């Protein structure tokens, strides 16, 4: 069967997991926008203090760090450190023809771990809670990467 | 036809858009280098204050934030938050066999939106201008991601 | 032959290089964790000052910048600015059917350049040393991206 066909359940599993993670990652940008509008601040560029229709009363404090906005930026940076590498590892993993059930557990498990990590970070749970959820995802990522590397070396 | 052949116009469209965006993103690193050499500063690591052939008269102010350099770093961070996810979404999108003309509009449209966003950010246009250009790209990204997700769920 | 088969030496070369780079990039997160535990600091979120089993005596200085931790974060950010784009460029490059020996030199050369860059950054070598190693990798990345773009335009 065509490996890259959506009729191939391995590839379809990857595409569902990948698109959900992309939507998750992109939502962080929009959430940053929402929070910047709520607090009317947390901007970063000097020109964001120009008077415009959307910012009729600019004030220097608007480019000071703002925790409500910075929290989303930290979550987004964590996404950047993890999700792109998972998207590559997952694609190469499904191309190495792994068992379907295992693939579903690992890929959907990663998606769930990232959504729970987001919930824990957004609501400021303890470092332990956040770290545990991050660790689940990171171990899955390392596992599928090593699996794929060994498959490539065996040829 | 081979989906991943450059003779397949859908895949060729993706490859042209993807390589242009990669070159754009990589150029930000080089532009940072150029600006660091112009202002002889904007460094970030303590060891960058060591006396060397390229930095014969080191000074502590060289590792202080420098707006000319930081502007490029902000543009680059914006690239990191957007382009890798578009590159994945675009690849999976073209594999879902979308109409060619639509694909060309969306993928080349995204490339144009990112180049205009760069121009607006570099020349310090208002937040509204920059945000509008970013929004065009983000909406394209969300559209192709949702399209692909629905195609995968339908199977 | 199936372009995406691990029996295809071009694709296998890519998969080996890609998985090594993914493991390298993911290791930066774990190295950050190790250093945060060593210095009991370098945290970033306000809630990381909550008293927990792993942080029995929280102190405000724990969320101050810490050079031992920040060094790894700078290395990781450099990875984010480079590795994902290489992973895309490398994949599209091998799909354009380049010569095998050239591909091995370029892809494995990039991997070596990134590991040496890491060693130079970790041990705080001069800016020149670090910049030279980064440049080798960046030139490889630009070369394979331009090669692929021209192949796509020729069709």
Coordinates of C-alpha atoms in Angstrom, one line a residue:
Chain A
X1 CA 0.0 0.0 0.0
X2 CA 1.1 3.6 -0.5
X3 CA 2.8 4.5 2.7
X4 CA 1.7 8.1 2.5
X5 CA -2.0 7.4 1.8
X6 CA -4.6 8.5 4.3
X7 CA -6.0 5.0 3.7
X8 CA -2.9 3.6 5.4
X9 CA -3.9 3.5 9.1
X10 CA -0.3 4.1 10.2
X11 CA 0.0 7.3 8.2
X12 CA -3.5 8.4 9.1
X13 CA -2.6 8.0 12.8
X14 CA 0.4 10.3 12.3
X15 CA -1.6 12.9 10.3
X16 CA -4.3 13.1 13.0
X17 CA -1.7 13.5 15.8
X18 CA 0.4 15.9 13.8
X19 CA -2.4 18.2 12.8
X20 CA -3.8 18.3 16.4
X21 CA -0.3 19.3 17.6
X22 CA 0.1 21.9 14.9
X23 CA -3.3 23.5 15.9
X24 CA -2.2 23.3 19.5
X25 CA 1.1 25.1 18.8
X26 CA -0.5 27.8 16.6
X27 CA -3.2 28.4 19.2
X28 CA -0.4 29.7 21.6
X29 CA 0.2 32.6 19.2
X30 CA -3.5 33.5 19.2
X31 CA -3.7 33.1 23.0
X32 CA -0.8 35.5 23.3
X33 CA -2.7 38.0 21.2
X34 CA -5.9 37.6 23.3
X35 CA -3.9 38.2 26.5
X36 CA -2.1 41.2 25.1
X37 CA -5.4 42.7 24.2
X38 CA -6.8 41.9 27.7
X39 CA -4.0 43.5 29.6
X40 CA -3.3 46.1 26.8
X41 CA 0.4 45.3 27.3
X42 CA 3.1 42.6 27.2
X43 CA 4.3 44.0 23.8
X44 CA 7.9 43.7 22.8
X45 CA 8.8 46.1 19.9
X46 CA 9.4 49.8 20.5
X47 CA 7.1 50.7 17.7
X48 CA 4.2 49.0 19.5
X49 CA 4.0 52.3 21.5
X50 CA 2.9 54.3 18.5
X51 CA -0.6 55.7 18.7
X52 CA -3.0 53.7 16.5
X53 CA -6.7 52.9 16.2
X54 CA -6.1 49.7 18.3
X55 CA -3.8 51.4 20.8
X56 CA -5.2 55.0 21.2
X57 CA -3.4 55.7 24.5
X58 CA 0.0 54.2 24.4
X59 CA 2.1 54.1 27.6
X60 CA 5.7 52.9 28.1
X61 CA 4.6 50.2 30.6
X62 CA 3.0 48.4 27.6
X63 CA 6.4 47.0 26.6
X64 CA 7.3 46.0 30.1
X65 CA 7.2 42.2 30.9
X66 CA 3.7 41.1 31.8
X67 CA 3.3 37.8 33.6
X68 CA -0.1 36.9 32.0
X69 CA 1.4 37.2 28.5
X70 CA 4.8 35.8 29.4
X71 CA 3.2 32.6 30.8
X72 CA 1.8 31.9 27.3
X73 CA 5.2 32.7 25.8
X74 CA 6.9 30.2 28.1
X75 CA 4.4 27.6 27.1
X76 CA 4.9 28.4 23.4
X77 CA 8.7 28.2 23.8
X78 CA 8.3 24.8 25.5
X79 CA 6.2 23.8 22.4
X80 CA 9.0 24.9 20.1
X81 CA 11.5 22.9 22.0
X82 CA 9.5 19.7 21.7
X83 CA 6.7 19.5 19.1
X84 CA 8.7 20.0 15.8
X85 CA 11.1 17.3 16.8
X86 CA 8.2 15.0 17.7
X87 CA 6.6 15.7 14.3
X88 CA 9.8 14.6 12.5
X89 CA 10.4 11.6 14.7
X90 CA 6.8 10.5 14.4
X91 CA 6.8 10.8 10.6
X92 CA 10.1 8.7 10.3
X93 CA 8.7 6.3 12.9
X94 CA 5.6 5.5 10.9
X95 CA 7.7 5.1 7.8
X96 CA 9.7 2.4 9.6
X97 CA 6.5 0.2 9.6
X98 CA 5.9 -0.2 13.3
X99 CA 2.9 -2.1 14.8
X100 CA -0.3 -0.1 14.4
X101 CA -1.6 -0.5 18.0
X102 CA 1.8 0.6 19.5
X103 CA 1.9 3.6 17.1
X104 CA -1.6 4.7 18.2
X105 CA -0.7 4.5 21.9
X106 CA 2.6 6.4 21.4
X107 CA 1.4 9.1 19.1
X108 CA -2.0 9.8 20.7
X109 CA -0.3 9.4 24.1
X110 CA 2.1 12.2 23.2
X111 CA -0.7 14.4 22.1
X112 CA -2.6 13.9 25.4
X113 CA 0.6 14.5 27.4
X114 CA 1.1 17.9 25.6
X115 CA -2.5 19.0 26.2
X116 CA -2.2 18.1 29.9
X117 CA 1.1 19.9 30.1
X118 CA -0.6 22.9 28.6
X119 CA -3.4 22.7 31.2
X120 CA -0.9 22.3 34.0
X121 CA 1.2 25.2 32.9
X122 CA -1.7 27.5 32.2
X123 CA -3.1 27.0 35.7
X124 CA 0.3 27.3 37.3
X125 CA 0.4 23.8 38.9
X126 CA 3.6 22.9 40.7
X127 CA 6.9 22.3 38.9
X128 CA 6.6 18.6 39.7
X129 CA 3.2 18.3 37.9
X130 CA 4.4 20.1 34.8
X131 CA 7.7 18.3 34.8
X132 CA 6.0 14.9 35.0
X133 CA 3.7 15.6 32.1
X134 CA 6.6 16.9 30.0
X135 CA 8.7 13.8 30.9
X136 CA 6.0 11.4 29.6
X137 CA 6.1 13.2 26.2
X138 CA 9.9 13.4 26.1
X139 CA 10.3 9.7 26.9
X140 CA 7.8 8.8 24.1
X141 CA 9.8 11.1 21.7
X142 CA 13.1 9.5 22.7
X143 CA 11.7 6.0 22.3
X144 CA 10.3 6.5 18.8
X145 CA 13.5 8.3 17.7
X146 CA 15.7 5.4 19.0
X147 CA 13.4 2.8 17.4
X148 CA 13.7 4.6 14.0
X149 CA 17.4 5.0 14.3
X150 CA 17.9 1.3 15.0
X151 CA 15.6 0.4 12.1
X152 CA 17.7 2.6 9.8
X153 CA 21.0 1.1 10.9
X154 CA 19.6 -2.5 10.5
X155 CA 18.6 -1.3 7.0
Chain B
X1 CA 2.1 9.2 -10.2
X2 CA 4.8 9.3 -7.4
X3 CA 3.4 11.7 -4.8
X4 CA 7.0 12.8 -3.9
X5 CA 8.3 13.4 -7.4
X6 CA 9.2 16.9 -8.5
X7 CA 7.3 16.1 -11.7
X8 CA 4.1 16.1 -9.5
X9 CA 3.0 19.7 -9.6
X10 CA 1.5 19.5 -6.1
X11 CA 4.7 18.4 -4.5
X12 CA 6.8 20.7 -6.6
X13 CA 4.7 23.6 -5.4
X14 CA 5.3 22.6 -1.8
X15 CA 9.1 22.2 -2.4
X16 CA 9.4 25.7 -3.9
X17 CA 7.4 27.3 -1.1
X18 CA 9.3 25.3 1.6
X19 CA 12.8 26.0 0.3
X20 CA 12.0 29.7 -0.1
X21 CA 10.8 29.8 3.5
X22 CA 13.9 27.8 4.8
X23 CA 16.2 30.3 3.0
X24 CA 14.2 33.2 4.5
X25 CA 14.5 31.7 8.1
X26 CA 18.2 30.9 7.7
X27 CA 18.8 34.4 6.5
X28 CA 17.7 35.8 9.8
X29 CA 20.7 34.2 11.5
X30 CA 23.1 35.8 8.9
X31 CA 21.3 39.1 9.3
X32 CA 21.9 38.9 13.1
X33 CA 25.6 38.3 12.4
X34 CA 25.8 41.3 10.0
X35 CA 24.1 43.6 12.6
X36 CA 26.3 42.3 15.5
X37 CA 29.4 43.1 13.3
X38 CA 27.9 46.6 12.4
X39 CA 27.2 47.6 16.0
X40 CA 30.1 45.5 17.5
X41 CA 27.7 44.3 20.1
X42 CA 24.4 42.5 20.9
X43 CA 26.4 39.4 21.9
X44 CA 24.9 37.0 24.5
X45 CA 27.6 34.7 25.9
X46 CA 30.1 35.9 28.6
X47 CA 33.0 34.4 26.5
X48 CA 32.1 36.8 23.7
X49 CA 34.0 39.4 25.7
X50 CA 37.3 37.5 25.2
X51 CA 39.9 39.5 23.2
X52 CA 40.2 37.9 19.7
X53 CA 41.3 38.9 16.2
X54 CA 37.7 39.8 15.4
X55 CA 37.0 41.6 18.7
X56 CA 40.4 43.3 19.5
X57 CA 38.9 45.7 22.1
X58 CA 36.2 43.9 24.1
X59 CA 33.9 45.9 26.3
X60 CA 31.2 44.8 28.8
X61 CA 28.6 46.8 26.9
X62 CA 28.9 44.4 24.0
X63 CA 26.7 41.8 25.8
X64 CA 24.1 44.4 26.7
X65 CA 20.8 44.2 24.8
X66 CA 21.0 46.0 21.5
X67 CA 17.9 47.1 19.7
X68 CA 19.3 46.7 16.1
X69 CA 20.2 43.1 16.8
X70 CA 17.3 42.3 19.0
X71 CA 14.9 43.4 16.3
X72 CA 16.2 40.6 14.0
X73 CA 16.1 38.2 16.9
X74 CA 12.4 39.0 17.5
X75 CA 11.7 38.4 13.7
X76 CA 13.6 35.1 13.9
X77 CA 11.6 34.0 17.0
X78 CA 8.4 34.8 15.1
X79 CA 9.7 32.6 12.2
X80 CA 10.3 29.8 14.7
X81 CA 6.8 30.1 16.1
X82 CA 5.3 29.8 12.6
X83 CA 7.4 28.4 9.7
X84 CA 8.2 24.9 11.0
X85 CA 4.5 24.3 11.6
X86 CA 3.6 25.6 8.2
X87 CA 6.3 23.3 6.6
X88 CA 4.7 20.2 8.3
X89 CA 1.1 21.3 7.6
X90 CA 2.0 22.1 3.9
X91 CA 3.6 18.7 3.4
X92 CA 0.7 16.8 4.9
X93 CA -1.7 19.0 3.0
X94 CA -0.2 18.3 -0.5
X95 CA -0.2 14.6 0.4
X96 CA -4.0 14.8 1.0
X97 CA -4.4 15.5 -2.8
X98 CA -5.9 19.0 -2.7
X99 CA -6.8 21.0 -5.9
X100 CA -3.6 22.3 -7.5
X101 CA -4.7 25.9 -8.1
X102 CA -5.9 26.2 -4.5
X103 CA -2.6 24.8 -3.3
X104 CA -0.6 27.3 -5.3
X105 CA -2.7 30.2 -3.9
X106 CA -2.4 29.0 -0.3
X107 CA 1.3 28.0 -0.3
X108 CA 2.7 30.9 -2.3
X109 CA 0.3 33.2 -0.5
X110 CA 1.8 32.1 2.8
X111 CA 5.3 32.7 1.4
X112 CA 4.4 36.3 0.3
X113 CA 2.7 37.0 3.7
X114 CA 5.9 36.0 5.5
X115 CA 8.1 38.2 3.3
X116 CA 5.8 41.2 3.8
X117 CA 5.7 40.5 7.5
X118 CA 9.5 40.6 7.5
X119 CA 9.6 43.9 5.6
X120 CA 7.1 45.4 8.0
X121 CA 8.9 44.2 11.1
X122 CA 12.3 45.3 9.8
X123 CA 11.1 48.8 9.0
X124 CA 9.2 49.1 12.3
X125 CA 5.8 49.6 10.9
X126 CA 2.9 49.8 13.4
X127 CA 1.7 46.8 15.3
X128 CA -1.5 46.8 13.2
X129 CA 0.4 46.4 9.9
X130 CA 2.6 43.6 11.3
X131 CA -0.3 41.9 13.0
X132 CA -2.4 41.9 9.8
X133 CA 0.3 40.3 7.7
X134 CA 1.0 37.7 10.4
X135 CA -2.8 37.0 10.6
X136 CA -3.0 36.3 6.8
X137 CA -0.3 33.6 7.2
X138 CA -1.7 32.2 10.4
X139 CA -5.2 31.8 8.8
X140 CA -3.7 30.0 5.8
X141 CA -1.8 27.7 8.2
X142 CA -4.9 26.9 10.2
X143 CA -7.0 26.3 7.1
X144 CA -4.6 23.8 5.5
X145 CA -4.1 22.1 8.9
X146 CA -7.9 21.7 9.4
X147 CA -8.4 20.5 5.8
X148 CA -5.7 17.8 6.3
X149 CA -7.2 16.7 9.6
X150 CA -10.6 16.3 8.2
X151 CA -9.2 14.4 5.2
X152 CA -7.4 12.0 7.6
X153 CA -10.5 11.5 9.7
X154 CA -12.6 10.7 6.6
X155 CA -9.8 8.3 5.7
Chain C
X1 CA 12.7 1.5 -5.4
X2 CA 10.5 3.0 -2.7
X3 CA 12.0 6.4 -2.0
X4 CA 10.9 6.2 1.7
X5 CA 12.2 2.7 2.3
X6 CA 15.0 2.2 4.8
X7 CA 16.5 -0.1 2.1
X8 CA 17.0 3.0 0.0
X9 CA 20.5 4.2 1.1
X10 CA 19.7 7.9 0.4
X11 CA 16.7 7.8 2.7
X12 CA 18.5 5.7 5.3
X13 CA 21.3 8.3 5.4
X14 CA 18.7 11.0 6.0
X15 CA 17.0 9.0 8.8
X16 CA 20.3 8.3 10.6
X17 CA 21.3 12.0 10.4
X18 CA 17.8 13.2 11.4
X19 CA 17.4 10.9 14.4
X20 CA 20.9 11.7 15.7
X21 CA 20.0 15.4 15.5
X22 CA 16.6 14.9 17.2
X23 CA 18.3 13.1 20.0
X24 CA 20.9 15.9 20.3
X25 CA 18.2 18.6 20.4
X26 CA 16.1 16.7 22.9
X27 CA 19.1 16.1 25.1
X28 CA 19.4 19.9 25.6
X29 CA 16.1 19.8 27.5
X30 CA 17.4 17.1 29.8
X31 CA 20.7 18.9 30.3
X32 CA 18.7 21.9 31.4
X33 CA 16.9 19.8 33.9
X34 CA 20.2 18.4 35.2
X35 CA 21.7 21.8 35.6
X36 CA 18.6 23.2 37.3
X37 CA 18.8 20.4 39.8
X38 CA 22.6 20.9 40.3
X39 CA 22.3 24.7 41.0
X40 CA 18.7 24.4 42.5
X41 CA 17.8 27.4 40.4
X42 CA 17.5 28.8 37.0
X43 CA 13.7 28.3 37.1
X44 CA 11.4 30.6 35.1
X45 CA 7.8 30.3 36.3
X46 CA 6.6 32.0 39.6
X47 CA 5.0 28.8 40.7
X48 CA 8.4 27.1 40.7
X49 CA 8.9 28.8 44.1
X50 CA 6.1 26.7 45.7
X51 CA 7.3 24.4 48.4
X52 CA 7.3 20.8 47.1
X53 CA 9.0 17.5 47.8
X54 CA 11.7 18.3 45.2
X55 CA 12.1 21.9 46.3
X56 CA 11.7 21.8 50.1
X57 CA 13.3 25.2 50.7
X58 CA 12.2 27.6 48.0
X59 CA 13.9 31.0 47.7
X60 CA 13.2 33.9 45.3
X61 CA 16.8 33.7 43.9
X62 CA 15.8 30.4 42.3
X63 CA 14.0 32.3 39.5
X64 CA 16.8 34.7 38.9
X65 CA 18.9 34.1 35.7
X66 CA 21.6 31.5 36.2
X67 CA 24.5 31.3 33.8
X68 CA 25.0 27.5 34.1
X69 CA 21.4 27.0 33.1
X70 CA 21.2 29.9 30.6
X71 CA 24.2 28.5 28.7
X72 CA 22.2 25.4 27.9
X73 CA 19.2 27.4 27.0
X74 CA 21.3 29.5 24.5
X75 CA 22.6 26.3 23.0
X76 CA 19.0 25.0 22.7
X77 CA 17.8 28.2 21.1
X78 CA 20.6 27.9 18.6
X79 CA 19.4 24.3 17.9
X80 CA 15.8 25.6 17.3
X81 CA 17.1 28.2 14.9
X82 CA 18.9 25.6 12.8
X83 CA 18.0 21.9 13.2
X84 CA 14.3 21.9 12.2
X85 CA 15.1 23.8 9.0
X86 CA 17.9 21.3 8.2
X87 CA 15.6 18.4 8.9
X88 CA 13.1 19.7 6.3
X89 CA 15.8 20.7 3.8
X90 CA 17.5 17.3 4.2
X91 CA 14.3 15.4 3.6
X92 CA 13.4 17.3 0.4
X93 CA 17.1 17.1 -0.7
X94 CA 17.2 13.3 -0.6
X95 CA 13.8 13.2 -2.4
X96 CA 15.4 15.1 -5.3
X97 CA 17.6 12.1 -5.9
X98 CA 21.1 13.5 -5.3
X99 CA 24.3 11.5 -5.6
X100 CA 24.7 9.1 -2.5
X101 CA 28.3 9.9 -1.6
X102 CA 27.6 13.7 -1.8
X103 CA 24.6 13.2 0.4
X104 CA 26.5 11.3 3.0
X105 CA 29.2 13.9 3.2
X106 CA 26.7 16.8 3.5
X107 CA 24.3 15.2 6.0
X108 CA 26.8 13.5 8.2
X109 CA 29.0 16.6 7.9
X110 CA 26.1 18.7 9.3
X111 CA 25.6 16.3 12.2
X112 CA 29.4 16.5 13.1
X113 CA 29.3 20.3 12.8
X114 CA 26.4 20.5 15.2
X115 CA 28.0 18.2 17.8
X116 CA 31.3 20.2 17.6
X117 CA 29.3 23.5 17.9
X118 CA 27.7 22.0 21.0
X119 CA 31.1 21.1 22.5
X120 CA 32.5 24.5 21.7
X121 CA 29.5 26.3 23.3
X122 CA 29.4 24.1 26.4
X123 CA 33.1 24.7 27.1
X124 CA 32.8 28.5 26.4
X125 CA 35.3 28.6 23.5
X126 CA 35.8 32.0 21.8
X127 CA 33.1 33.4 19.6
X128 CA 35.3 32.8 16.6
X129 CA 35.5 29.0 17.2
X130 CA 31.7 28.7 17.8
X131 CA 30.9 30.9 14.8
X132 CA 33.1 28.9 12.5
X133 CA 31.5 25.6 13.4
X134 CA 28.0 27.2 13.1
X135 CA 29.0 28.6 9.7
X136 CA 30.0 25.1 8.4
X137 CA 26.5 23.8 9.2
X138 CA 24.7 26.8 7.9
X139 CA 26.5 26.7 4.5
X140 CA 25.6 23.0 4.2
X141 CA 22.0 23.9 5.0
X142 CA 21.9 26.7 2.4
X143 CA 23.6 24.5 -0.2
X144 CA 21.1 21.6 0.1
X145 CA 18.2 24.0 0.2
X146 CA 19.3 25.8 -3.0
X147 CA 20.0 22.5 -4.7
X148 CA 16.5 21.3 -3.9
X149 CA 14.9 24.6 -5.0
X150 CA 16.7 24.5 -8.4
X151 CA 15.7 20.8 -8.9
X152 CA 12.1 21.8 -8.2
X153 CA 12.1 24.7 -10.6
X154 CA 13.6 22.5 -13.4
X155 CA 10.8 20.1 -12.6

